[in-house]
Short mmCIF file of C-alpha atoms in Angstrom, two decimals:
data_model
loop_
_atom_site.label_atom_id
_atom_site.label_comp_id
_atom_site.label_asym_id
_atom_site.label_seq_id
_atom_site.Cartn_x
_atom_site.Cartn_y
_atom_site.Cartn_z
CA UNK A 74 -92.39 252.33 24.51
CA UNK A 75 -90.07 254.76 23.65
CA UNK A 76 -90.20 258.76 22.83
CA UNK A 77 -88.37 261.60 22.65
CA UNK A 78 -88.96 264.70 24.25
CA UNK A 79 -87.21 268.40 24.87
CA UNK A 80 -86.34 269.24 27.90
CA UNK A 81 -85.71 273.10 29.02
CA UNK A 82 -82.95 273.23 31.10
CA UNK A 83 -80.26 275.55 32.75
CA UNK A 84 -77.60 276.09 34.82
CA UNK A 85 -75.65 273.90 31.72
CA UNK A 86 -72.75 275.54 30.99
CA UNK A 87 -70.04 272.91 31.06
CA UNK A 88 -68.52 269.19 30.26
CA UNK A 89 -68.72 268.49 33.72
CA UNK A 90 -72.57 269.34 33.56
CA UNK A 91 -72.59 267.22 30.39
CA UNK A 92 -71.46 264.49 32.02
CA UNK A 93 -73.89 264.69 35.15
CA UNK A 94 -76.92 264.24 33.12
CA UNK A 95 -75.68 261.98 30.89
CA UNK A 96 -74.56 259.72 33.90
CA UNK A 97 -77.87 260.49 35.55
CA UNK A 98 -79.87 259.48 32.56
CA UNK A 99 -77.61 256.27 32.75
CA UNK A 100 -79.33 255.17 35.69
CA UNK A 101 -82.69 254.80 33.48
CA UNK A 102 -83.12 252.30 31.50
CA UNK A 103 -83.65 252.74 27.93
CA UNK A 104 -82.93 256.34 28.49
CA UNK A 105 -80.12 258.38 26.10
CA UNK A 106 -79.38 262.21 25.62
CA UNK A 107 -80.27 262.75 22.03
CA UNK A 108 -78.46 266.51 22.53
CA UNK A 109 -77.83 269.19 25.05
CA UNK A 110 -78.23 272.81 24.24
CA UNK A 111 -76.71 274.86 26.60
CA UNK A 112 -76.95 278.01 24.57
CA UNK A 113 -81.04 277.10 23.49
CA UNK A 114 -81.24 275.75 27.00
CA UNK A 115 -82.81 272.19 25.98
CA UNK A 116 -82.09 268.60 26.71
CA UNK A 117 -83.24 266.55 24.11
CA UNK A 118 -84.01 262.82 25.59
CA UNK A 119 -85.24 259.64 24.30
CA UNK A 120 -86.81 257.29 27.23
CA UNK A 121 -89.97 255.61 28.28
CA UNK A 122 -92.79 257.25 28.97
CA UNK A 123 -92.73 255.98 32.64
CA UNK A 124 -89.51 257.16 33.59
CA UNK A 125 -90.32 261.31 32.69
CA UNK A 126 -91.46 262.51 35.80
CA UNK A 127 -88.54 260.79 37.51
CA UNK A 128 -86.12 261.97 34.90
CA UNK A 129 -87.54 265.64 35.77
CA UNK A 130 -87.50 265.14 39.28
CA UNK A 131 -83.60 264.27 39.15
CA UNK A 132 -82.93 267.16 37.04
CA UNK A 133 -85.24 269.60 39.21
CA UNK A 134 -83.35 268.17 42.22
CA UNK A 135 -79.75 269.07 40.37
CA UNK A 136 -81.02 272.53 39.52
CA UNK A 137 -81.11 271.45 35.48
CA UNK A 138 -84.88 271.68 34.83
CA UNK A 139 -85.79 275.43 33.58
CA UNK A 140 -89.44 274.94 35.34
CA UNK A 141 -90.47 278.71 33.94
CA UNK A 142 -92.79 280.33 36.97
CA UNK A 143 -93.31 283.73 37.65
CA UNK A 144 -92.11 284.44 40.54
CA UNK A 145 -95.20 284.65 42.71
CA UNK A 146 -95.94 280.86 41.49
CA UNK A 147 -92.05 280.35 42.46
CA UNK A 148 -92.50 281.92 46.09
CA UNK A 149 -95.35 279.44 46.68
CA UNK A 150 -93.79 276.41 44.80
CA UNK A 151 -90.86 277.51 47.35
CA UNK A 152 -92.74 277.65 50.58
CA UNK A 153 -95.02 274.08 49.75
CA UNK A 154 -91.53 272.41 49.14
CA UNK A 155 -90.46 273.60 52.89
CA UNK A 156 -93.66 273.06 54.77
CA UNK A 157 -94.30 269.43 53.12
CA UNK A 158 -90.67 268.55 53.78
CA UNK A 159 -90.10 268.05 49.89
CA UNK A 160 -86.95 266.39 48.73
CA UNK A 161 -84.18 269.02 48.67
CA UNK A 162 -85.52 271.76 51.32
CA UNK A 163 -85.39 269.15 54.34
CA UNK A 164 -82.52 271.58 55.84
CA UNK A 165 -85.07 274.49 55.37
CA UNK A 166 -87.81 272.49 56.88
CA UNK A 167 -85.80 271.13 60.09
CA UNK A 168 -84.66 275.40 60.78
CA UNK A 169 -88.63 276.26 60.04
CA UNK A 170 -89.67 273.49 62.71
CA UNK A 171 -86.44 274.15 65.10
CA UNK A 172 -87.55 278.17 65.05
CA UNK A 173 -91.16 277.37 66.06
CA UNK A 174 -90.04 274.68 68.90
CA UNK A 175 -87.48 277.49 69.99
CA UNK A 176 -90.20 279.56 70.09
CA UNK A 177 -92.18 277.79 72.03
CA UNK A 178 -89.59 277.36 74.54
CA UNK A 179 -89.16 280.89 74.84
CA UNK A 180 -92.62 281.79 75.48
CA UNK A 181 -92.61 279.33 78.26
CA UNK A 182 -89.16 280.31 79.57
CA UNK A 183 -90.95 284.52 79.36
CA UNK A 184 -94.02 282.64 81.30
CA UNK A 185 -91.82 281.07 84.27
CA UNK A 186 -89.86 284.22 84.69
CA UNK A 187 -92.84 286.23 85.14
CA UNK A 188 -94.55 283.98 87.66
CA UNK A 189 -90.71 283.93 89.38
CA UNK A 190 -88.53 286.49 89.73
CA UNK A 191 -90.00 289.48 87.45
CA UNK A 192 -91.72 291.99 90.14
CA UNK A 193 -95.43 292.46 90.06
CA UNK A 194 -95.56 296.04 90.02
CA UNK A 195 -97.65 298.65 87.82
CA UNK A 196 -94.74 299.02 85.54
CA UNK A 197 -94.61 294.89 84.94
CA UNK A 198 -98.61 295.30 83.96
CA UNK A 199 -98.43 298.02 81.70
CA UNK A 200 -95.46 296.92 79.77
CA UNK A 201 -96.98 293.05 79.36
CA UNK A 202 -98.49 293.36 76.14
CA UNK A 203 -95.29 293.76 74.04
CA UNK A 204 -93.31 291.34 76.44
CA UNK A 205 -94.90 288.41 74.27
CA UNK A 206 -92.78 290.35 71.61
CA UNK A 207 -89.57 289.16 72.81
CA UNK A 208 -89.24 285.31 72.54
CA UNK A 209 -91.10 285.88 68.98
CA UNK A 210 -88.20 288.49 67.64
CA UNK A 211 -85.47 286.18 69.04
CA UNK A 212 -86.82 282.77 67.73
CA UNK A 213 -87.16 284.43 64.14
CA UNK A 214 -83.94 286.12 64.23
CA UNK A 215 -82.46 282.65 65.41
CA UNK A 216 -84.43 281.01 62.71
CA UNK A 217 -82.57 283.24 60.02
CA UNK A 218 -79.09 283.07 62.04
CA UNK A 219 -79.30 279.39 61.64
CA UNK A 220 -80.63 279.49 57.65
CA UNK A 221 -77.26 282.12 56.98
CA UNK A 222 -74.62 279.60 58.61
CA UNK A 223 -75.82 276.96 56.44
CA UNK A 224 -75.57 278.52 53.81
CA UNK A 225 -73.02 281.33 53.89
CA UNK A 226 -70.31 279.15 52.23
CA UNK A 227 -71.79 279.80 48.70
CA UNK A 228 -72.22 283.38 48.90
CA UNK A 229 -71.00 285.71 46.89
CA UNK A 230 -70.01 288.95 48.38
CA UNK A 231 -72.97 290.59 47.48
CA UNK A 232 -75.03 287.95 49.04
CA UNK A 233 -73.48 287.81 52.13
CA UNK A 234 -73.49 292.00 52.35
CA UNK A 235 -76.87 291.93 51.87
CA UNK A 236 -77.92 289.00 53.90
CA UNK A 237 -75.83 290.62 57.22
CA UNK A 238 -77.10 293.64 56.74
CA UNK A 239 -80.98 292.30 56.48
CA UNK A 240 -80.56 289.97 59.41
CA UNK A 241 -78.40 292.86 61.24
CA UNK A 242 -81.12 295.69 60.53
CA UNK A 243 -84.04 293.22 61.66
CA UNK A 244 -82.23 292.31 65.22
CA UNK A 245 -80.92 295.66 65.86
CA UNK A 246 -84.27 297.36 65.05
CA UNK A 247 -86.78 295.10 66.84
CA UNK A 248 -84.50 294.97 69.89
CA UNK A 249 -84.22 298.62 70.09
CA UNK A 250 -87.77 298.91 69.86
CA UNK A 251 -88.85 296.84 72.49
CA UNK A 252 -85.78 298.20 74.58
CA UNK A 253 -86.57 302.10 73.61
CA UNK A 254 -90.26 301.08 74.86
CA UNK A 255 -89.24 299.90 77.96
CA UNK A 256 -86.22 301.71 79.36
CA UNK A 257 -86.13 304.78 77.21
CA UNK A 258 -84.07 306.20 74.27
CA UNK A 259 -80.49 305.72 75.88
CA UNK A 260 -80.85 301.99 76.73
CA UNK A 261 -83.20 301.33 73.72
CA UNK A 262 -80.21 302.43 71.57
CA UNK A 263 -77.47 300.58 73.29
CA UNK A 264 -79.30 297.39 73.16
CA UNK A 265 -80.47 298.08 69.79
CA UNK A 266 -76.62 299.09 68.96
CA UNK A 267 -74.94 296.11 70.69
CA UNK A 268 -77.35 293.25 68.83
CA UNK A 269 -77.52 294.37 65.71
CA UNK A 270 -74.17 295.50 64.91
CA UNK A 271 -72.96 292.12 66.92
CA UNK A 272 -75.35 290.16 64.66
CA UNK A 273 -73.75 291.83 61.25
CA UNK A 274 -70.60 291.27 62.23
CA UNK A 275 -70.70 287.87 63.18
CA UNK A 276 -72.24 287.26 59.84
CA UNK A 277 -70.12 289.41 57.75
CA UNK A 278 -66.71 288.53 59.52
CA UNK A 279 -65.20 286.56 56.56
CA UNK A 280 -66.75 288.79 53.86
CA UNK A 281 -63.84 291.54 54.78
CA UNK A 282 -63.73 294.97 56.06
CA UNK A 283 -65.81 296.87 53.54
CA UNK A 284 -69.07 294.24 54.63
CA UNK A 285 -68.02 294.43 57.81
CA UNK A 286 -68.24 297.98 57.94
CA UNK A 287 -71.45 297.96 56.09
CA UNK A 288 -72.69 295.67 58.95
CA UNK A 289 -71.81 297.77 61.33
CA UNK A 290 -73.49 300.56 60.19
CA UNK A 291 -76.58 298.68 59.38
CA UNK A 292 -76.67 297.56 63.54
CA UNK A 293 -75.98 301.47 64.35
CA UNK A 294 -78.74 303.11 62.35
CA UNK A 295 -81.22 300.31 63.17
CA UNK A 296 -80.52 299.93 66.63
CA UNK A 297 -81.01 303.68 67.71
CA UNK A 298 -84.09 303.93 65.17
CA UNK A 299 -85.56 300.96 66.82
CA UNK A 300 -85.21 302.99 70.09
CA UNK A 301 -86.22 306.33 68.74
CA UNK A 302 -89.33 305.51 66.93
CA UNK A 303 -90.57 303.59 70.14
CA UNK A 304 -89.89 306.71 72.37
CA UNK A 305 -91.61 308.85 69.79
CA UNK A 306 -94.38 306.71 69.27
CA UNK A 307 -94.94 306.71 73.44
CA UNK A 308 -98.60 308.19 73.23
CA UNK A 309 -99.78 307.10 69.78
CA UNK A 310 -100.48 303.43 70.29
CA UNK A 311 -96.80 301.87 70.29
CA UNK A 312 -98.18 299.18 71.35
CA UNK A 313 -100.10 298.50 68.29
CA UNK A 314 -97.40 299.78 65.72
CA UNK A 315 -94.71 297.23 67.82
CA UNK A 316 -97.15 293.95 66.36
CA UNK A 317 -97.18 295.29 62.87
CA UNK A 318 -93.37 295.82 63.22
CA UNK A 319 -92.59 292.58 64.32
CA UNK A 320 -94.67 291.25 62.01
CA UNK A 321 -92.98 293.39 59.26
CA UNK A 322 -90.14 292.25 60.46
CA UNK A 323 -90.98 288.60 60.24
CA UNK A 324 -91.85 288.92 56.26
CA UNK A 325 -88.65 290.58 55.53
CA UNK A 326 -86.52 287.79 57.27
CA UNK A 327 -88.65 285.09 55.67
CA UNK A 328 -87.83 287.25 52.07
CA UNK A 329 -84.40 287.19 52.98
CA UNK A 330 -85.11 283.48 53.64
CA UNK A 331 -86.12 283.28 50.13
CA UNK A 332 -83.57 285.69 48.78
CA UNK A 333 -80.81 282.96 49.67
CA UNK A 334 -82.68 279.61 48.40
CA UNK A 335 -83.24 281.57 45.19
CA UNK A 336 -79.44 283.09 45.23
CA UNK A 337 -77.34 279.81 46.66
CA UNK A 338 -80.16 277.23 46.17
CA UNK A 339 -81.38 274.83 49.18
CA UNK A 340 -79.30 273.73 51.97
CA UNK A 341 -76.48 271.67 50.77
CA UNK A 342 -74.33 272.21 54.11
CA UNK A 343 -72.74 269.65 56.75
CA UNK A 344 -72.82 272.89 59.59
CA UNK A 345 -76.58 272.23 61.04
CA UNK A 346 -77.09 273.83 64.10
CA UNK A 347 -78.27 271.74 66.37
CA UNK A 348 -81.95 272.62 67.94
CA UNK A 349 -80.02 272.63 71.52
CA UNK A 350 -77.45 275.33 70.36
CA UNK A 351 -80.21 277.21 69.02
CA UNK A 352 -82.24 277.22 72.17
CA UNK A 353 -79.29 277.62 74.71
CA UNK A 354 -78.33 280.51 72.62
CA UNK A 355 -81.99 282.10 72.60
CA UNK A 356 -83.01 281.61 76.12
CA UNK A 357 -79.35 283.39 77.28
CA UNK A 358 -80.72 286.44 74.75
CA UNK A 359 -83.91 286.39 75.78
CA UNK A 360 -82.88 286.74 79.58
CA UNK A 361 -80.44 289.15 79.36
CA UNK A 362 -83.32 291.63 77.20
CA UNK A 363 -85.68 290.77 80.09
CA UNK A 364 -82.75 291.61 82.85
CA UNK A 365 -82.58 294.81 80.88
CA UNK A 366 -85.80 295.52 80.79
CA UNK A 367 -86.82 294.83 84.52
CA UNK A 368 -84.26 295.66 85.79
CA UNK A 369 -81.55 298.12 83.63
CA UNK A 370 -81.72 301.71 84.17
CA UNK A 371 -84.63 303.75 82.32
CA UNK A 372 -85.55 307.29 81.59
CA UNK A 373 -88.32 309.04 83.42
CA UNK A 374 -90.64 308.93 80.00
CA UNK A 375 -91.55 304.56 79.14
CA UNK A 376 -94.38 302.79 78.37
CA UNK A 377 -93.83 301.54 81.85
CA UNK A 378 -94.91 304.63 83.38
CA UNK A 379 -93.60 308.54 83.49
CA UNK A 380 -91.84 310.26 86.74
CA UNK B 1492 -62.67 260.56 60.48
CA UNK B 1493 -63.58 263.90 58.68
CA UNK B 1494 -60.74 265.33 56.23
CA UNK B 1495 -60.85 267.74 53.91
CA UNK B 1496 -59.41 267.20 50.16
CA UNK B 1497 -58.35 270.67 48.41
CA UNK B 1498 -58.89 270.38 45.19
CA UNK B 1499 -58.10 272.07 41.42
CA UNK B 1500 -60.23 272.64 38.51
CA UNK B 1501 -63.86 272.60 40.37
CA UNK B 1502 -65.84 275.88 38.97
CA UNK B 1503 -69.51 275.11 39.33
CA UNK B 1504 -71.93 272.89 41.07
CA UNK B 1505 -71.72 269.99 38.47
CA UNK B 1506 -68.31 269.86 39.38
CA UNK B 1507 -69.42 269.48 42.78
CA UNK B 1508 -72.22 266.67 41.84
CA UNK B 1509 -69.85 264.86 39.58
CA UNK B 1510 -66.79 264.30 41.94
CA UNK B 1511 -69.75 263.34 45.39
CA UNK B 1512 -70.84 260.65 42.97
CA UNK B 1513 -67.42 259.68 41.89
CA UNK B 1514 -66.55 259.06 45.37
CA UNK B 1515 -69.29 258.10 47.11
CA UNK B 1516 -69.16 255.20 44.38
CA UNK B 1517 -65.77 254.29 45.42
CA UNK B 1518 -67.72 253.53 48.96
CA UNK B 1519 -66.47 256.90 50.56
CA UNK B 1520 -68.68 258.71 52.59
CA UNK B 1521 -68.98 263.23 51.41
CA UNK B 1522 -69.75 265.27 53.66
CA UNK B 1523 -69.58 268.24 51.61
CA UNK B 1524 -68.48 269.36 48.31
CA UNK B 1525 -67.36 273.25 47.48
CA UNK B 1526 -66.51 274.44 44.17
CA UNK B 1527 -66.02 277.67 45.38
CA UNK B 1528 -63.11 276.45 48.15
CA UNK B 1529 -62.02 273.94 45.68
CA UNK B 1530 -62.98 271.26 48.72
CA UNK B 1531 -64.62 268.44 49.63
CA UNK B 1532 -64.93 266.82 53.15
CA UNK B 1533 -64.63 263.58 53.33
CA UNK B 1534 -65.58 260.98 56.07
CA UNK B 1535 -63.23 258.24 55.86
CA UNK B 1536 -62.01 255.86 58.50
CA UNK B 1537 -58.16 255.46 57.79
CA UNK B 1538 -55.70 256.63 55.13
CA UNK B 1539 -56.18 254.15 53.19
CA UNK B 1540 -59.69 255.25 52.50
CA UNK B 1541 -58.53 258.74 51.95
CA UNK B 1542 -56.30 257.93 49.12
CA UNK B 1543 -59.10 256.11 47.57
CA UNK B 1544 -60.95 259.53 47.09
CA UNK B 1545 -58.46 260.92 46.02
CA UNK B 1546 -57.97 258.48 43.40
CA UNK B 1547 -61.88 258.95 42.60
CA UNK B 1548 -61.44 262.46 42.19
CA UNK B 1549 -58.24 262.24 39.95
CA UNK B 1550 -60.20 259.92 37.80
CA UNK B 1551 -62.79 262.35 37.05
CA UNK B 1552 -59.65 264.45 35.49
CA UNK B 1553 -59.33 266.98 39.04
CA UNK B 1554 -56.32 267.27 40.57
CA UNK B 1555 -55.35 267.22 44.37
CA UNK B 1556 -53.94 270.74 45.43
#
């Protein structure tokens, strides 16, 4: 049996959009577009009564259906769609899965190094509790790396401004942390410096000079605040305050996460980066931070100890 | 083979949906589609196949830049 029912839609704004949901009702039998609003937002459809939920789920996947949420119900409808591996967020469910396995890697990379070459000295055992720090900040940071390629190719310039200078600001700051902690203010800052201004850039490189330049600036003030705030913070519990950063830091890359599904829409792109690429890349950061730490030059006042 | 088609009169993501159907119905493989480069890759194994995606697209009232 037969009925006909409105539809809120949006995103309609065209013949060519006209055409894909006519074609796409096509496909169902019995199915007909009675009208299409664009300025009331509605679809007006007759169909069976079976075919509704599929109808909405083809319209949801072409980013017709106007499902209103607030945006807390949004976040989570979001986040289900990635964990479960929903239709349409399989690209942002293979980078969630490819940042924890990179992860893990890391963590066991950190854990051979340590039982290898890293020196068991008194400056190795007082500096171990934020070392577990390090493959965490990378594998996020390559998490979001890998989200922005896939997606950069549908940003606006806004977008892609503020998504370099999130993911730039993030990198630069944690790694000047952790380096500032370790090896003091100058090294903290050049670390800090060097990776997040190199991260901005690389993602702001075809955005032109003014994001550029915003990028840059984002990797300079982040990467010597990373460092400074750890070398203030040397006797009142860095330690502590370098957890709740990092796992600051982790919300505000998962936002920015967010940000771009809810700006550019899921993954749509052909440029995956491949789970070895991401590794390769990590473990080469993650060694040379933990050649910098053991073994690059450091001030007289660390957490590893003062002389 | 992957090649990329330039395109003219793409402007939103329908534009994007309607010419991967158009094409992939015409037994080509897409790759990607971009309204905002005016592109869409295409994974086709000779010429032959090429100019049948570009006919697809054509049909749907684009042109080929």
């Amino acid at each position: 049996m037969t009925h006909t029912l409105q539809i809120p839609i949006r995103n309609v704004s065209c013949e060519a959009c006209t055409i894909v949901i006519g074609r796409m009702l096509n496909k169902f039998p019995r199915a007909r577009v009675e009208s299409i609003s664009p300025d009331a937002r509605t679809l007006t459809i007759t169909c069976e009564e079976k075919d509704v939920s599929a109808i909405k789920d083809k319209l949801r996947e072409y980013n017709y259906l106007n499902e209103e949420r607030s945006a807390k119900e949004h976040v989570w409808f979001v986040l289900e769609r990635i964990i479960g591996n929903k239709k349409g967020f399989e690209g942002e469910h293979t980078i969630l899965t490819q940042t924890l396995g990179v992860m893990a890697i890391l963590v066991a990379v950190l854990g051979a190094l340590y039982y290898t070459i890293i020196p068991a000295t008194p400056y190795t055992e007082r500096i171990l509790p934020i070392l577990a720090l390090v493959p965490i900040g990378i594998a996020l940071n390559a998490g979001a790396l890998a989200h922005i390629k896939q997606v950069r190719a549908h940003f606006t310039c806004s977008n892609g401004m503020m998504a370099g200078m999130i993911i730039g600001m993030i990198a630069g700051f944690l790694a000047g942390a952790i380096a500032g902690a370790t090896n003091g203010m100058f090294v903290g800052s050049l670390v800090g410096m060097v990776i997040g201004m190199g991260v901005s850039a690389w993602v702001l490189r075809t955005n032109g000079i003014m994001s550029v330049l915003e990028g840059l600036m984002a990797g300079l003030m982040s990467g010597t605040m990373g460092a400074m705030l750890s070398v203030m913070m040397l006797l009142d519990h860095l330690v502590e305050f370098l957890y709740i950063l990092f796992g600051v830091g982790a919300l505000i890359l998962a936002g920015m996460s967010y940000f771009m599904i809810k700006e550019v829409g899921p993954i749509q792109s052909e440029k995956k980066v491949s789970f070895a690429t991401m590794t390769m890349v990590s473990i080469l950061v993650l060694v040379a931070i933990i050649a910098v730490i053991f073994w690059g030059p450091k001030s007289s006042f660390t957490l590893g100890g003062f002389s | 083979m992957k090649k990329t088609i330039k395109t003219k009169g793409m402007h939103c993501p329908s534009c994007e949906i309607l010419l991967r159907e158009a094409i992939e119905e015409a037994g080509i493989n897409v790759i990607s589609a971009n309204h905002a480069k005016n592109e869409i890759v295409v994974d086709v194994k000779d010429e032959s196949a090429l100019s049948t995606a570009k006919k697809a697209i054509e049909k749907e009232g684009y042109k080929i830049a």
